Each structure stands twice: as structure tokens, then as C-alpha cells.
XYZ file of C-alpha atoms in Angstrom:
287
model
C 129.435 46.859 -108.028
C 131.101 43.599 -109.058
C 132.524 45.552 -112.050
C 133.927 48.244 -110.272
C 135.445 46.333 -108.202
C 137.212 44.054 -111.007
C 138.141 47.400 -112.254
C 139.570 48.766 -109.292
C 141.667 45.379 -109.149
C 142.840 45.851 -112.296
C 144.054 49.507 -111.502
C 145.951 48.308 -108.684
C 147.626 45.865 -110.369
C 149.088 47.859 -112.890
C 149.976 50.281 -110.403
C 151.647 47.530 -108.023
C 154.200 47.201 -111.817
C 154.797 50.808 -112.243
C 155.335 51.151 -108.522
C 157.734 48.276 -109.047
C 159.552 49.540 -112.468
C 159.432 53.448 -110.960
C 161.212 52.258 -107.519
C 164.116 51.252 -109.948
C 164.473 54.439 -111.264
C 164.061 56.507 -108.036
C 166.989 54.414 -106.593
C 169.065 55.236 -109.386
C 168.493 58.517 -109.518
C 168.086 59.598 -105.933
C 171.830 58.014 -105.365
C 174.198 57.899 -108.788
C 171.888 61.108 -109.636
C 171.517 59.946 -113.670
C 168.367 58.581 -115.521
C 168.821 55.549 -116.518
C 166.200 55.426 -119.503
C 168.099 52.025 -120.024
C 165.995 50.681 -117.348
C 162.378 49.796 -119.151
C 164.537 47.422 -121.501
C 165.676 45.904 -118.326
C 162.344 44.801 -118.049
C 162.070 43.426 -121.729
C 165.569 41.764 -121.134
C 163.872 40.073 -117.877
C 160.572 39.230 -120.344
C 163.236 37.314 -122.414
C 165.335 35.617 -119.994
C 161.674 33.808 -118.613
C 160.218 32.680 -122.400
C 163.964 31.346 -123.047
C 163.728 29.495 -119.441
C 160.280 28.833 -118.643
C 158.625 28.130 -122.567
C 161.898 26.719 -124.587
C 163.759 24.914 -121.696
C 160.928 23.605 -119.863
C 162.457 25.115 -116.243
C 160.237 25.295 -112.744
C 158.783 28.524 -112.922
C 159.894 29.858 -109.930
C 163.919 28.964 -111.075
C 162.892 30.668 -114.256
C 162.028 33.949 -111.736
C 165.120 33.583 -109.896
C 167.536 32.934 -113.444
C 165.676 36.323 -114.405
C 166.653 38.180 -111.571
C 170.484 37.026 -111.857
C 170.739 37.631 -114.737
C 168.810 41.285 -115.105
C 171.052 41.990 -111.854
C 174.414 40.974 -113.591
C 172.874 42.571 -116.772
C 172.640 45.961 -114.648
C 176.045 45.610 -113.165
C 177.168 45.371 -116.551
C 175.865 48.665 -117.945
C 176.861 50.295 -115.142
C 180.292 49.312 -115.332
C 180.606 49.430 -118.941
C 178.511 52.510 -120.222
C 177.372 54.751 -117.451
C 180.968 54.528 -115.201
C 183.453 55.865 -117.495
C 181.134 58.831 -118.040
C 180.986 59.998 -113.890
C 181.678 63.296 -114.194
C 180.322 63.917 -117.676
C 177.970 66.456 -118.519
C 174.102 65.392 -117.563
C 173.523 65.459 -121.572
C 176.295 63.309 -122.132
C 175.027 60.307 -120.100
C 171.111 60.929 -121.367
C 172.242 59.932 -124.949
C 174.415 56.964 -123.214
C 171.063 56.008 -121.639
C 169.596 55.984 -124.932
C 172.196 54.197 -126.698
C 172.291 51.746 -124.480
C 168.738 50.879 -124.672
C 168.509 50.969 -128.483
C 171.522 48.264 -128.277
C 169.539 45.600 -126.132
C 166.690 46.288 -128.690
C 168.447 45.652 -131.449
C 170.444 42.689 -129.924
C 167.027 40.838 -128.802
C 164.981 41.897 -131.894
C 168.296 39.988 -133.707
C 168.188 36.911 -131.739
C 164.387 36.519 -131.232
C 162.918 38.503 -134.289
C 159.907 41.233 -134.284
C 157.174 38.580 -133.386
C 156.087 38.579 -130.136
C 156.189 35.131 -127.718
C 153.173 33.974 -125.711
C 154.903 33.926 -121.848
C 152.041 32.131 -119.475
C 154.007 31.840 -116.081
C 151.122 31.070 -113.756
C 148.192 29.745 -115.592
C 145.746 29.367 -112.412
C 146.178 33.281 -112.256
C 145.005 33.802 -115.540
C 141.635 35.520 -115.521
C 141.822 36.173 -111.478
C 142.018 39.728 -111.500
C 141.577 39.207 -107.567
C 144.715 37.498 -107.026
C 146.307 38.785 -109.370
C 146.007 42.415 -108.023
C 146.615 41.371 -104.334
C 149.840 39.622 -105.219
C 151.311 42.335 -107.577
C 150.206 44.822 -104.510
C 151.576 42.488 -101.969
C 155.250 42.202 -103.299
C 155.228 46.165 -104.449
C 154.467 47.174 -100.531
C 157.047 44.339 -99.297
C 159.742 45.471 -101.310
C 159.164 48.768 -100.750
C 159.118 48.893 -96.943
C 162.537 46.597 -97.618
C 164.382 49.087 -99.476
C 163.237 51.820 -96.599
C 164.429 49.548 -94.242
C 167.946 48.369 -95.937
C 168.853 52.266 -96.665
C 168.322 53.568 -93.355
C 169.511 50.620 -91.506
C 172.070 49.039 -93.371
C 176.011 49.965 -93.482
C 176.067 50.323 -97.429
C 172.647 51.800 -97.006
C 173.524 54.552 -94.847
C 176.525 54.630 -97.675
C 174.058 54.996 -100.335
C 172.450 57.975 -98.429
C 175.528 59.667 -97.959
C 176.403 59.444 -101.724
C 172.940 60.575 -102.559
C 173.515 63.753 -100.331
C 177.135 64.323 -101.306
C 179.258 62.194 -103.734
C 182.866 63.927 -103.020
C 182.537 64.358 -99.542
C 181.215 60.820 -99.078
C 184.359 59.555 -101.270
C 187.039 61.842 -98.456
C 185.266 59.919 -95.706
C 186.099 56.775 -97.040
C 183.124 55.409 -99.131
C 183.805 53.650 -102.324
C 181.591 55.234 -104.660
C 181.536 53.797 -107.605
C 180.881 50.067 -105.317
C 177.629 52.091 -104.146
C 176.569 53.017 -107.503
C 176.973 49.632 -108.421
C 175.081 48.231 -105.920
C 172.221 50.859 -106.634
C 172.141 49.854 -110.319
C 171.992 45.767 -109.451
C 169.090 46.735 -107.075
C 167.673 48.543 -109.375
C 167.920 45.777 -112.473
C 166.750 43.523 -109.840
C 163.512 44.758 -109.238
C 162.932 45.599 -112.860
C 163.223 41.678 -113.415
C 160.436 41.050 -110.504
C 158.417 44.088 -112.416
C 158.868 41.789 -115.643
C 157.521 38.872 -114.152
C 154.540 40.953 -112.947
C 154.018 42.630 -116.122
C 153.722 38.852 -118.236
C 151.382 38.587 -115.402
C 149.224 40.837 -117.412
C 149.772 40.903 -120.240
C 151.661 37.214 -121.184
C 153.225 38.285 -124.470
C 156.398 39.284 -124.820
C 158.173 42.027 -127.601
C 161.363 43.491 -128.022
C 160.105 46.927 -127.871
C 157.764 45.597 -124.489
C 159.940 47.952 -121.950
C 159.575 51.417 -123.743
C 156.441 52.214 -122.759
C 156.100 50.794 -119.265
C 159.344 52.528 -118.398
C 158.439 55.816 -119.836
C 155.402 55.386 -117.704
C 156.858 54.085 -114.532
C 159.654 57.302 -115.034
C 156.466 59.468 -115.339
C 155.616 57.382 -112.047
C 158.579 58.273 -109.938
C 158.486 61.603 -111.162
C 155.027 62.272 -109.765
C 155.591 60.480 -106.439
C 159.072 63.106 -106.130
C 162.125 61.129 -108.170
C 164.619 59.724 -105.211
C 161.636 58.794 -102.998
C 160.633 55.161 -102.395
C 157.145 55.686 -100.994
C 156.842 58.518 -103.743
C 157.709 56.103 -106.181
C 154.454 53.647 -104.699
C 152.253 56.664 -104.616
C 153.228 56.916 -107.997
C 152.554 54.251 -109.890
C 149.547 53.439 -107.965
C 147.976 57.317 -109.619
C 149.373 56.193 -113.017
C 147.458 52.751 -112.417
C 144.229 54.360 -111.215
C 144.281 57.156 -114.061
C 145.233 54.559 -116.779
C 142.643 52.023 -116.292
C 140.186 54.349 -115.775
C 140.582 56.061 -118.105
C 140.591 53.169 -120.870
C 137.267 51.565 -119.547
C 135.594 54.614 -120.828
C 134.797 54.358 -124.442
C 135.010 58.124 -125.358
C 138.569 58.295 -123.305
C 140.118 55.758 -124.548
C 142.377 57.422 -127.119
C 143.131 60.041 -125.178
C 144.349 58.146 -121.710
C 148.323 58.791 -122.255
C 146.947 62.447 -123.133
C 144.810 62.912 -119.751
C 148.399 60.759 -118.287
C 150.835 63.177 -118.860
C 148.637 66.126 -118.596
C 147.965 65.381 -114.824
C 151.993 64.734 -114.463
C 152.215 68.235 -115.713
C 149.566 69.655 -113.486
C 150.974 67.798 -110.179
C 154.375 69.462 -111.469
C 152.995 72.419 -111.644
C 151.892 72.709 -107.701
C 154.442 70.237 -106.641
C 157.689 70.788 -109.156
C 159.159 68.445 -107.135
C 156.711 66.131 -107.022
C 154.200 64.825 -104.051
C 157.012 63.465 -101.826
C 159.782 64.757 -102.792
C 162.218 67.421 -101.456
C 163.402 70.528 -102.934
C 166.815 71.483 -102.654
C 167.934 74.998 -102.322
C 170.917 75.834 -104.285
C 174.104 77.690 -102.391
C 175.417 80.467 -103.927
């Protein structure tokens, strides 16, 4: 029982970080309507920022967190400003390869300044080997900021701009809205809680690589995309399935090779009865 339950912890857990990583990309997408597969290097950049901080400079660990979250946020901005902005308007195939671009870039510039080997990141040491406290903490934060973004988009003033974006971008921009100052705001969010995911994921696993965000974000997209892309609770819902399926899945011997397999085969499935996911909403087209 004690095992099962250490397992189940550990299922959560990683389902608390996709939950995290996939609510960046919902927000993204559900309001500048783009994937940002920039985002999962986000998340390495974040890695980074705390080894540089926290193991070379020697900072409090919680300053580390917040330095992270700066600088992921004005990191975010950045990108938004510089790649993804002067393509509004662009052809959906156009930005896609931007996305891509941009994320081999921060590869290459990190894999440049750090090299290929990875760096041993132990932020909280009493949490390693708690799975326990570990899970309810990752869990804890995922639901708070959750329940925050639902909150700050329905009851905010630039939420209720974001919302109005999301359902139309030129009629929002004739009723006043700056639009690209919403986008931006989405895409800091976004970076944001892609640094918080970071810190989660060293949580984890406490080693960090330049190619660390690929596969968490591909994940975390498969995440949002099962939950219904552009909904926050969707984007919970989730990660917590990709959690539950992955761990599973990898404590049986005879499954282990085949767990992104079974992964993407149940997003396919899901797709298949819900193309637009568990909680999402599909749009009917005017003609």
C-alpha cells in the first residue's frame, strides 16, 4: 500500500509540472492564438538562471527563484517583442518555424556558454527523497496558480482585455484595446510560470541540460492539448493524466519502453471523441 501510495505521489508531482508548463501554453494560445514551441526552453533558460544563481554565486534560494522568474519573464517579453510581433498577421506556418527557430537559438546560445554536460541543481535538499512533500507542494502551487489566473482573467481590467482579444483581435483593437500590450502581457505570464515549472522540475530531477525543456514542453503541449488548448482548468486536468499515465506506466517493467507510445496514443484517442479536447470549446466557423 505504502508503494502505491509513493507512486501515486510521484504521479502527481509530475503532473502538478506539466499542469504548470501546459498552463503557459494554453494562455498563449487561447489569447495571441500561436504556439509558442519556444516555451519548453523557457523552462531550460529558468534551469540555468538558478545553477548560475543558486550553485556558482552562492544566492538565498528563494532570491535565486525570484531572479529566475524576472528574468524568464523579461526573457518572454523579449521574444515576443522581437520574434513573434513583427510576424502578427503572418501565415500560422510562418510563426511555427519562428517558434522553432527561436528555440534552437537559446539551445545553441546556452549549450555555448555552459557546454553539453549537464549541472547538478539541488535547490531544497530537505525535499530530496520526500516524495510526500514534494508532491503536495508541486500540487499546492499548480492549484493556487491556477485558480489565480481564473480569477485575474475574469476579474481583472486587462483580464477581461485578454478575453476580448482571445474572442476577437480586430474588434477588440476598434474598441480601444492595445493588443499587442495584451499579448505581451500573456507571453510574460506565460514565461513566468514556465520559470516556477523550472524550479519544480529541478525539484525532480536536480540536473540540469541544455536540451532539458524539449521534452517536458512537448509533453506539457500534449498536456494542454488534452485538457482543450485555451483552457486553464483543462490545462490542470491535463497534465495531471499525462502525470498519472507516465509514471505508471514506467513502474511497470514490460511498459517501460513503450510509455511515450501508450502517451501519445491516449492523446490521440481523447482527440478522437473530444477533437477539442476534455474542456475545451469548439468553435463553429461562419460562412
Amino acid at each position: 500500500m505504502s508503494d502505491f501510495w509513493t507512486l501515486a505521489l510521484g504521479a502527481l508531482a509530475l503532473g502538478g509540472v506539466y499542469a504548470l508548463i501546459a498552463l503557459g501554453y494554453t494562455m498563449v494560445y487561447g489569447i495571441a492564438k500561436m504556439l509558442n514551441f519556444a516555451h519548453g526552453d523557457i523552462i531550460m533558460v529558468g534551469a540555468y538562471s538558478a545553477f548560475v544563481t543558486f550553485m556558482m554565486l552562492g544566492m538565498p534560494v528563494w532570491l535565486c527563484i525570484i531572479i529566475a522568474i524576472i528574468f524568464c519573464t523579461l526573457l518572454g517579453i523579449g521574444i515576443e517583442k522581437a520574434a513573434y510581433r513583427p510576424l502578427r498577421g503572418s501565415s500560422p506556418l510562418a510563426i511555427l518555424i519562428t517558434a522553432i527557430g527561436v528555440s534552437y537559438l537559446m539551445e545553441s546560445i546556452v549549450y555555448l556558454a555552459f557546454s553539453s554536460a549537464p549541472k547538478n541543481v539541488v535547490l531544497f535538499p530537505s525535499l530530496q527523497g520526500n516524495p510526500t512533500a514534494t508532491a503536495l507542494i508541486t500540487l499546492g502551487v499548480a492549484t493556487l496558480l491556477m485558480v489565480a489566473l481564473v480569477l485575474f482573467i475574469n476579474y481583472t481590467k486587462i483580464g477581461k482585455a485578454m478575453r476580448a482579444v482571445s474572442e476577437d483581435r480586430g474588434a477588440a483593437q476598434l474598441m480601444g484595446i492595445n493588443v499587442n500590450f495584451v499579448i505581451m502581457v500573456t507571453f510574460a505570464i506565460g514565461s513566468a510560470l514556465a520559470a516556477v515549472a523550472a524550479v519544480f522540475w529541478l525539484m525532480k530531477t536536480p540536473l540540469v541540460t541544455y536540451t532539458m525543456g524539449s521534452l517536458p514542453g512537448i509533453k506539457a503541449f500534449s498536456a494542454a492539448v488534452i485538457g482543450g488548448i485555451g483552457s486553464i482548468p483543462g490545462a490542470m486536468i491535463g497534465g495531471i493524466i499525462m502525470g498519472l499515465i507516465e509514471t505508471f506506466c514506467d513502474s511497470i517493467p514490460g511498459l517501460q519502453s513503450y510509455t511515450m507510445a501508450i502517451e501519445f496514443a491516449i492523446l490521440v484517442i481523447i482527440l478522437l471523441i473530444r477533437p477539442s479536447g476534455l474542456l475545451g470549446k469548439t468553435k463553429r466557423e461562419k460562412v
